[in-house]
mmCIF file of C-alpha atoms and ligand atoms in Angstrom:
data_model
loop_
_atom_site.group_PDB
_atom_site.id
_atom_site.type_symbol
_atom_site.label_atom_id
_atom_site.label_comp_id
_atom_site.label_asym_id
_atom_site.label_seq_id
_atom_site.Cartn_x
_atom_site.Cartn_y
_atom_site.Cartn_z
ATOM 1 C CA UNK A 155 -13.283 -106.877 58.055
ATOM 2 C CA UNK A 156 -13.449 -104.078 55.861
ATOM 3 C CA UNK A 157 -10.437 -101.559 54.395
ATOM 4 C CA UNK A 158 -12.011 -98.020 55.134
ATOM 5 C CA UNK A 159 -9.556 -94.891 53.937
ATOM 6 C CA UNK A 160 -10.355 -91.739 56.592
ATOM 7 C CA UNK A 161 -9.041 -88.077 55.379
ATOM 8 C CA UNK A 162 -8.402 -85.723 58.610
ATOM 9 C CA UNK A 163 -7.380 -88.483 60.455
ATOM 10 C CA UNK A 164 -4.784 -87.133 63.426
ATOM 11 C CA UNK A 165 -7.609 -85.401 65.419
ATOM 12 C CA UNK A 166 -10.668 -84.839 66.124
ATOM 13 C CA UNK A 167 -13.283 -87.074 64.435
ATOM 14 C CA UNK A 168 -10.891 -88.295 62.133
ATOM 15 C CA UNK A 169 -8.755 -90.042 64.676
ATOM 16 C CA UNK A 170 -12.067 -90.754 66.830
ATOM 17 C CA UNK A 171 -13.544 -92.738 63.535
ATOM 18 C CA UNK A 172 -9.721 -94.546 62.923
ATOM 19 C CA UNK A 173 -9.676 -95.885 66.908
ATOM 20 C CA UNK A 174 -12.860 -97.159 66.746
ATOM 21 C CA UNK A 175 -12.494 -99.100 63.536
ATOM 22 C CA UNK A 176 -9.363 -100.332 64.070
ATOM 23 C CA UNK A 177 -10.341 -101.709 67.325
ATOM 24 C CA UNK A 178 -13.280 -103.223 65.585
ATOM 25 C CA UNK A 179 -10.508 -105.029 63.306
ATOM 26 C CA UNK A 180 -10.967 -103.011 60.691
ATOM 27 C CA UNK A 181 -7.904 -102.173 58.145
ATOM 28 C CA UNK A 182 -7.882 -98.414 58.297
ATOM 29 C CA UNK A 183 -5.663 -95.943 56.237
ATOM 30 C CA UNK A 184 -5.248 -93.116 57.862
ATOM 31 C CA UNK A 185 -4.413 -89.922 55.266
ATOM 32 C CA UNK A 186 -3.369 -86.844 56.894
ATOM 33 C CA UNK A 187 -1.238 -83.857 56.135
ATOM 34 C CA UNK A 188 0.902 -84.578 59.178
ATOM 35 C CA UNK A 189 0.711 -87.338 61.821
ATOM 36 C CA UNK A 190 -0.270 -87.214 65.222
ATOM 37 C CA UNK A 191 1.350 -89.392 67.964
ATOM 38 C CA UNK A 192 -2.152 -90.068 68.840
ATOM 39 C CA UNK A 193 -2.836 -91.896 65.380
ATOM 40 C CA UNK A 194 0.822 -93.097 65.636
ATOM 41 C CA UNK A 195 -0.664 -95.337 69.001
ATOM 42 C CA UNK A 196 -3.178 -97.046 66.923
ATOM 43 C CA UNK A 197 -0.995 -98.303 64.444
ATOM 44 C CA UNK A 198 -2.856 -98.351 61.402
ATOM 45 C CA UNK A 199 -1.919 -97.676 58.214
ATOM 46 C CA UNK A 200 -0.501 -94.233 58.194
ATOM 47 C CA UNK A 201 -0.421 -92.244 54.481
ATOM 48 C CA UNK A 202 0.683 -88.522 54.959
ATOM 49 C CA UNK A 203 1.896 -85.238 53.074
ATOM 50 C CA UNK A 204 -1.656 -85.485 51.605
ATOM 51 C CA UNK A 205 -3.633 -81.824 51.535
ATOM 52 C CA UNK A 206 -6.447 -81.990 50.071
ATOM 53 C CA UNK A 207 -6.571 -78.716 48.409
ATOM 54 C CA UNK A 208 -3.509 -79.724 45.730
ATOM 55 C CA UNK A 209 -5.154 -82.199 42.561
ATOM 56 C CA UNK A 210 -1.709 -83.624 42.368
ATOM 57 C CA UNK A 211 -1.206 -85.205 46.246
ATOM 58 C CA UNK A 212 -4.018 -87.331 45.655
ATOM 59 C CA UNK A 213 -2.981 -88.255 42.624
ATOM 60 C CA UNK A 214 -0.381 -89.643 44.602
ATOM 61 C CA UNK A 215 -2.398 -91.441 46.962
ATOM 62 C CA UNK A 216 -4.377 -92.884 44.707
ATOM 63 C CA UNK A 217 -0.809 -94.252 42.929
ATOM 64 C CA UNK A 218 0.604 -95.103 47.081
ATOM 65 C CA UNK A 219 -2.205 -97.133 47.432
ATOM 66 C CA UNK A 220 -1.206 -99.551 44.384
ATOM 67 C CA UNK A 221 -3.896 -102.303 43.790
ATOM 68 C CA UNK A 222 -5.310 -101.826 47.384
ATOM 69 C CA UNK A 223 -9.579 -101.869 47.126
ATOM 70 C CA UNK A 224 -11.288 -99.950 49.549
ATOM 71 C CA UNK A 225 -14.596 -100.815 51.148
ATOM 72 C CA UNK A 226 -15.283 -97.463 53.213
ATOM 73 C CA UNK A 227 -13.902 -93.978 51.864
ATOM 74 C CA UNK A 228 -14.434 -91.264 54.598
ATOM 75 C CA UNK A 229 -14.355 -87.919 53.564
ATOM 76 C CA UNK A 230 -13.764 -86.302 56.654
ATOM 77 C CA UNK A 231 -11.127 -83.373 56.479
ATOM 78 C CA UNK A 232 -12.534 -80.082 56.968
ATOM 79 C CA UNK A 233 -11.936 -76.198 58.315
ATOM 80 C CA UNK A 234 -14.063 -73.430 59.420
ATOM 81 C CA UNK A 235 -13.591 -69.940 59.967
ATOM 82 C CA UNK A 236 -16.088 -67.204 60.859
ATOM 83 C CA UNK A 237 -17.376 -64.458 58.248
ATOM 84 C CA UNK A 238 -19.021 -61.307 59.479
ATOM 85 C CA UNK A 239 -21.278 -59.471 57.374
ATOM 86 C CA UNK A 240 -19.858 -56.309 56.648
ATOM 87 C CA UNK A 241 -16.448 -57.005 56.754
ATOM 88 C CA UNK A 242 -16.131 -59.347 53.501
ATOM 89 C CA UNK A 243 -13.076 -57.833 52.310
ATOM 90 C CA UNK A 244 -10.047 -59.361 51.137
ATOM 91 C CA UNK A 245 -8.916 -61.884 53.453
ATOM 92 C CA UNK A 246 -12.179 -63.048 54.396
ATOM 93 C CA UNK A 247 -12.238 -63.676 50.884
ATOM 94 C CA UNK A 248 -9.691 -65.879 50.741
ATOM 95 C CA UNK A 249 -11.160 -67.759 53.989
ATOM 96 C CA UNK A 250 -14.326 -68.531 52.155
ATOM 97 C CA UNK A 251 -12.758 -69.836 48.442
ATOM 98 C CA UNK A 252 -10.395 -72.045 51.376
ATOM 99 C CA UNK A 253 -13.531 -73.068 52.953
ATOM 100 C CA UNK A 254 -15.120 -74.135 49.066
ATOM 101 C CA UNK A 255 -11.464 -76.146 48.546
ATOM 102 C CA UNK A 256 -11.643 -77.993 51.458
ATOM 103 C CA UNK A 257 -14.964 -78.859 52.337
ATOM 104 C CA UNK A 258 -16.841 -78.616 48.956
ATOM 105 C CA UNK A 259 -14.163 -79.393 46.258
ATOM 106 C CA UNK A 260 -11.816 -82.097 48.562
ATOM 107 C CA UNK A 261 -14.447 -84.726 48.782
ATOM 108 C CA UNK A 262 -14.964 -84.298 44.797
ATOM 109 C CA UNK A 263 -11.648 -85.014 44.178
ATOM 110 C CA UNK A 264 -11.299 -87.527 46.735
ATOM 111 C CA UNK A 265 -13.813 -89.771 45.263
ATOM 112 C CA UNK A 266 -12.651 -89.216 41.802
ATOM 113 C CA UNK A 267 -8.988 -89.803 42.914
ATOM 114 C CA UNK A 268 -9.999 -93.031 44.840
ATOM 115 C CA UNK A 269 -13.161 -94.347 42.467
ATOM 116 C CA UNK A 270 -10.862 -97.348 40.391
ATOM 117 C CA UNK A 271 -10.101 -98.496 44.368
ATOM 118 C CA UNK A 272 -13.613 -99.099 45.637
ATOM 119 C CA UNK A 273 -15.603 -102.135 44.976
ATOM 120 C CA UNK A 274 -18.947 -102.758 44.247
ATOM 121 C CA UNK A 275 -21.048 -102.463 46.849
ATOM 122 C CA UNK A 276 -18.525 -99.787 48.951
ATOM 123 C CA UNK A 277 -19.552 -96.601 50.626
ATOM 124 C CA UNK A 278 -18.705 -93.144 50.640
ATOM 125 C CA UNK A 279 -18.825 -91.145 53.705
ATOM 126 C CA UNK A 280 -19.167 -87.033 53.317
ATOM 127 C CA UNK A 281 -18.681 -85.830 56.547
ATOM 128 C CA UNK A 282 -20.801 -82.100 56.014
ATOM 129 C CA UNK A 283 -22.555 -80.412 58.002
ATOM 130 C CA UNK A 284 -26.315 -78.891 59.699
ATOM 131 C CA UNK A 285 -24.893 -75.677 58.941
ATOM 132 C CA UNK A 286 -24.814 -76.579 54.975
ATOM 133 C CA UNK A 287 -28.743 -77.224 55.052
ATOM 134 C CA UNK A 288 -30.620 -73.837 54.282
ATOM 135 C CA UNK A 289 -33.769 -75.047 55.970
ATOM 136 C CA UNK A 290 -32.029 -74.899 58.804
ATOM 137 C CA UNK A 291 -30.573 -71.790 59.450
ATOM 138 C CA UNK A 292 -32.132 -70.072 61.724
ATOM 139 C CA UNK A 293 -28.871 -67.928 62.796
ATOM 140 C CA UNK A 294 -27.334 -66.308 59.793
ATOM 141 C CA UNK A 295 -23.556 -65.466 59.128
ATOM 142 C CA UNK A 296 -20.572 -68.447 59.004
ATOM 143 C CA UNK A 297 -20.524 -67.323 54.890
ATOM 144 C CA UNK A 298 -17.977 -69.711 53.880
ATOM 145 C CA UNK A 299 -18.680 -72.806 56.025
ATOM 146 C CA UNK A 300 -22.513 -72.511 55.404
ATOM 147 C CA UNK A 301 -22.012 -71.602 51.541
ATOM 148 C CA UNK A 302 -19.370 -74.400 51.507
ATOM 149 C CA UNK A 303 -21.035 -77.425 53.286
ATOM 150 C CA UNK A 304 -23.990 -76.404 51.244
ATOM 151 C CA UNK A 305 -22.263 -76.582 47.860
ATOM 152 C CA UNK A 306 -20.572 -80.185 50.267
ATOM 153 C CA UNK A 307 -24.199 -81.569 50.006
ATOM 154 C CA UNK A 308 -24.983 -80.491 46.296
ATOM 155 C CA UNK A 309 -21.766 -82.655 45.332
ATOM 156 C CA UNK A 310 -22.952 -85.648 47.374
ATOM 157 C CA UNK A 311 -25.939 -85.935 45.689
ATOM 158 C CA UNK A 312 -24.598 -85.630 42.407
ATOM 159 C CA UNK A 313 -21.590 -88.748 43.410
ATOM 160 C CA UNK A 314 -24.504 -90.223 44.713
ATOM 161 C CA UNK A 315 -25.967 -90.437 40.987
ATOM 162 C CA UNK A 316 -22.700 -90.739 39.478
ATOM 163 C CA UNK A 317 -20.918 -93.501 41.204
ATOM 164 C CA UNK A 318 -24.421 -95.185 41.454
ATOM 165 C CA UNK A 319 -23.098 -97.377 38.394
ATOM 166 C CA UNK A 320 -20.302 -98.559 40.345
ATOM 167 C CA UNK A 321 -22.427 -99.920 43.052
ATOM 168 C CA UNK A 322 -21.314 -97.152 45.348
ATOM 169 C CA UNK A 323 -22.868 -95.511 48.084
ATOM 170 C CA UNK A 324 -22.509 -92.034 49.238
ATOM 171 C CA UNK A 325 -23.953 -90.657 52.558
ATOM 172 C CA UNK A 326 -23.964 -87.140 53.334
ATOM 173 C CA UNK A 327 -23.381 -87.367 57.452
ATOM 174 C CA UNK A 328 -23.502 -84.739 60.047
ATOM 175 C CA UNK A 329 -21.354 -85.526 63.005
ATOM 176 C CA UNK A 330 -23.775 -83.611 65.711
ATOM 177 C CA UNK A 331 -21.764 -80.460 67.525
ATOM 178 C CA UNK A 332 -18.616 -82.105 68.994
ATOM 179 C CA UNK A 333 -16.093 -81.221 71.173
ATOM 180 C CA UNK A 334 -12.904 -80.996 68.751
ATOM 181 C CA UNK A 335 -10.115 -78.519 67.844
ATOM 182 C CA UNK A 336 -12.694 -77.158 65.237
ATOM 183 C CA UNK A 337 -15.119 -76.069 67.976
ATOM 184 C CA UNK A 338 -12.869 -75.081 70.373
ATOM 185 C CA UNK A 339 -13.668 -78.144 72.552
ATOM 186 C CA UNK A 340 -16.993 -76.520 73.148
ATOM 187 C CA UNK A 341 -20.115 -78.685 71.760
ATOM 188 C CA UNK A 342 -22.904 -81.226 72.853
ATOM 189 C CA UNK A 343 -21.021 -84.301 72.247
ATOM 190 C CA UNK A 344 -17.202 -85.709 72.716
ATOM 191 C CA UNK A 345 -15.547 -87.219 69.491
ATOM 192 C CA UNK A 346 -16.097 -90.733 70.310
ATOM 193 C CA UNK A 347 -19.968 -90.904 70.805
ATOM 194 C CA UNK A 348 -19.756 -88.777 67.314
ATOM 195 C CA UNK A 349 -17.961 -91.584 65.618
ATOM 196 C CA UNK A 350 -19.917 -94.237 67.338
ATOM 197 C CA UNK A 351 -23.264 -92.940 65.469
ATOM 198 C CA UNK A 352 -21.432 -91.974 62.339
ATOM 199 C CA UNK A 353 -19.920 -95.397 62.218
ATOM 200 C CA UNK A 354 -23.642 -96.899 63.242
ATOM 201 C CA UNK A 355 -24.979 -95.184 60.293
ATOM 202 C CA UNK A 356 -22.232 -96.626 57.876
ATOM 203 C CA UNK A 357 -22.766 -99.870 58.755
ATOM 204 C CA UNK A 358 -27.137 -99.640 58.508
ATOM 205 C CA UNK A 359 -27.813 -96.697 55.556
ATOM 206 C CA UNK A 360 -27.347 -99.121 52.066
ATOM 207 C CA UNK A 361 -27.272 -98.186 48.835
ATOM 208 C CA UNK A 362 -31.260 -97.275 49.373
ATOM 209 C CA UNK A 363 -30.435 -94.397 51.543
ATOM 210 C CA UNK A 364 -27.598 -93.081 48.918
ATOM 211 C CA UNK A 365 -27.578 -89.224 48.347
ATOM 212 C CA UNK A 366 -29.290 -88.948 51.721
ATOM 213 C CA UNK A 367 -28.301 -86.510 54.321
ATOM 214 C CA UNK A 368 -27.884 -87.936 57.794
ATOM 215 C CA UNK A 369 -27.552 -86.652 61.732
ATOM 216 C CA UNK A 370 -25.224 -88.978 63.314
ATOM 217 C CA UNK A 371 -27.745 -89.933 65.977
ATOM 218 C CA UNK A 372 -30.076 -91.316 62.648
ATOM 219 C CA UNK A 373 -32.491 -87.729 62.143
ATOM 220 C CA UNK A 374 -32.947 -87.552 58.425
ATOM 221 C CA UNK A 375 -32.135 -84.074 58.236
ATOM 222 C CA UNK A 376 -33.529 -81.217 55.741
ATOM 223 C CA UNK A 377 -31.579 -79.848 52.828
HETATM 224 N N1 LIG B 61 -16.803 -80.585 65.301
HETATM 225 C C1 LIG B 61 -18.059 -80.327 64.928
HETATM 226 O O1 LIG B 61 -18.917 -79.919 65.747
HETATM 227 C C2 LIG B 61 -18.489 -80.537 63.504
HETATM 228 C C3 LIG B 61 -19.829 -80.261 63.182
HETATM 229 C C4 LIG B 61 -20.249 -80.464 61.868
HETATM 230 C C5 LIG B 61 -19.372 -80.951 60.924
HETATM 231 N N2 LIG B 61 -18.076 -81.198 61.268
HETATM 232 C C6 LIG B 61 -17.195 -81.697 60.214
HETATM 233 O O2 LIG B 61 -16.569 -82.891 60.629
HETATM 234 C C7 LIG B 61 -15.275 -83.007 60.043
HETATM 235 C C8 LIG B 61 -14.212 -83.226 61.106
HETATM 236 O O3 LIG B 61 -14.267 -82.127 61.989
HETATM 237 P P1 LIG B 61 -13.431 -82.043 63.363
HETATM 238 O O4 LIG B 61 -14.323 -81.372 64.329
HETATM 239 O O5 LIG B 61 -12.820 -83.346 63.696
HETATM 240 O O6 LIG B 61 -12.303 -80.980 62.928
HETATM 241 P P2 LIG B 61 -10.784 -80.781 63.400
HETATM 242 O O7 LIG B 61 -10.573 -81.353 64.760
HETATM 243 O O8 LIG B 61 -10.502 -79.337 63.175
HETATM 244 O O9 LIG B 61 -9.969 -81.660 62.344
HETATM 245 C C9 LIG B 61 -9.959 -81.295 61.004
HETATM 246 C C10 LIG B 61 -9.151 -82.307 60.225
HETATM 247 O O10 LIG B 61 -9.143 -81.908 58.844
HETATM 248 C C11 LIG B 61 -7.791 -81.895 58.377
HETATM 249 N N3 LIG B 61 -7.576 -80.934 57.296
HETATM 250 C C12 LIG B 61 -7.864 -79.621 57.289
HETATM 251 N N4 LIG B 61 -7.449 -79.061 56.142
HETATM 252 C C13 LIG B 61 -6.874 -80.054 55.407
HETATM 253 C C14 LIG B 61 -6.241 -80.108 54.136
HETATM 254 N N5 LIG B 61 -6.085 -79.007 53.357
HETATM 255 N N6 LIG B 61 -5.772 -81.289 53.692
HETATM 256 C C15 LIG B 61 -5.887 -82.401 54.452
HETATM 257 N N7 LIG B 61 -6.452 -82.420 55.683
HETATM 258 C C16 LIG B 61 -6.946 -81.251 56.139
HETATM 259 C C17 LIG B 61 -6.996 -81.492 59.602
HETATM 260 O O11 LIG B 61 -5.636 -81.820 59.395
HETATM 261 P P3 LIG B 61 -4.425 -80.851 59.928
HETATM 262 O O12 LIG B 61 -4.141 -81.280 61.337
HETATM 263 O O13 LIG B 61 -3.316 -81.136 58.980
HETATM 264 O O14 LIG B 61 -4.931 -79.438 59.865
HETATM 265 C C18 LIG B 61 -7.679 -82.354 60.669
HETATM 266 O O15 LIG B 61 -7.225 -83.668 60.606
HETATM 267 C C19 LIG B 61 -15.076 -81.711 59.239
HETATM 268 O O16 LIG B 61 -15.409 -81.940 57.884
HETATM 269 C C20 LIG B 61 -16.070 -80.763 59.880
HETATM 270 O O17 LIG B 61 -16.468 -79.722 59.005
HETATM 271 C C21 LIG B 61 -17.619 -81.010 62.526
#
């Protein structure tokens, strides 16, 4: 039984990875901005009024969660909005530094928020993104997610160096293309089979595979 700490967790993914694990008899913290009464059902451990874009909520958490240790951090919280070439102007502007907050800078400050909680031997989970790698983008435009999940990627591998001291493991996961709010329910694959591989990977990649970027389904996949 492990205590694993999921960010994003009323929907999508999130809330996908929290079911599973708590079904699995896991002790799961769920941190969210808001509830759902989907993660409500579950009843796990519910932490909220934490955004990750403001330093000082998780300096909170990391003071709400006392003397708990944590075995699994998952760094799953994300947005995305579109970019069009052309028409960078203002508020696309802002879209993109929101995009480098959330995606690039949150699981930064999560880990370094939640470090003195996880034990030797723990794991961090980044949940990024194929669009971050540059060898694989083949289709251009999405500015601030690419840019963002990119810059995602560069900060896993340096936690993976960094918290290598601490006997913890970082993993820079790709969920596949689900079907979630994010996507506008369209995709290739429903939340749960997403968590199912993400969780697979968590529980087979070891400190070996640390600062390695994974598909859900096990690809190794190109920077
Ligand atoms: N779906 C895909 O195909 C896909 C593909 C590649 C990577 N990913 C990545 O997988 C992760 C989960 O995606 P998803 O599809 O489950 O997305 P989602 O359904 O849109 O859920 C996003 C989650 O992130 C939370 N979040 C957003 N901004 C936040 C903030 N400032 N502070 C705290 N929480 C915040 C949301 O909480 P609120 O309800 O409070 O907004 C929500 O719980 C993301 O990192 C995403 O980039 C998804």
């Amino acid at each position: 039984m492990k205590n694993v700490l999921i960010t994003g967790a009323n929907r999508g993914i999130g809330l996908e990875l929290c079911r599973q694990l708590s079904a699995r008899g896991d002790r799961v913290i769920a941190v969210v901005r808001k509830s759902s009464p989907e993660l409500e059902k579950l009843g796990c451990r519910v932490l909220s009024g934490c955004d990750l874009a403001r330093p000082e909520d998780l300096a909170k958490l990391a003071i709400d969660l006392g003397t708990q240790k944590l075995h699994r951090v998952i760094s799953n919280a994300g947005i995305l909005s579109n970019q069009v070439l052309g028409k960078i102007d203002g508020p696309a502007i802002e879209q993109i530094l929101d995009q480098f907050k959330i995606n690039a800078l949150g699981p930064v400050l999560l880990a370094q928020a939640l470090r003195a909680h996880m034990v030797r031997g723990s794991c961090l989970a980044i949940l990024t993104s194929r669009m971050g790698s540059i060898a694989d983008n083949t289709s251009g435009g999405s500015y601030g997610y690419r840019m963002s999940k990119a810059a995602a990627n560069a900060a896993g591998v340096s936690l993976a160096r960094d918290l290598e001291k601490d006997g913890i493991t970082v993993l820079i996961l790709h969920p596949g293309y689900v079907r979630t709010d994010m996507t506008g329910h369209s995709g290739l694959v429903e939340a749960d089979e997403s968590a199912r591989g993400l969780i697979a990977r968590m529980d087979t990649l070891g400190p070996e595979a640390s600062g390695s970027f994974h598909h859900a389904n096990g690809d190794v996949l190109p920077w």
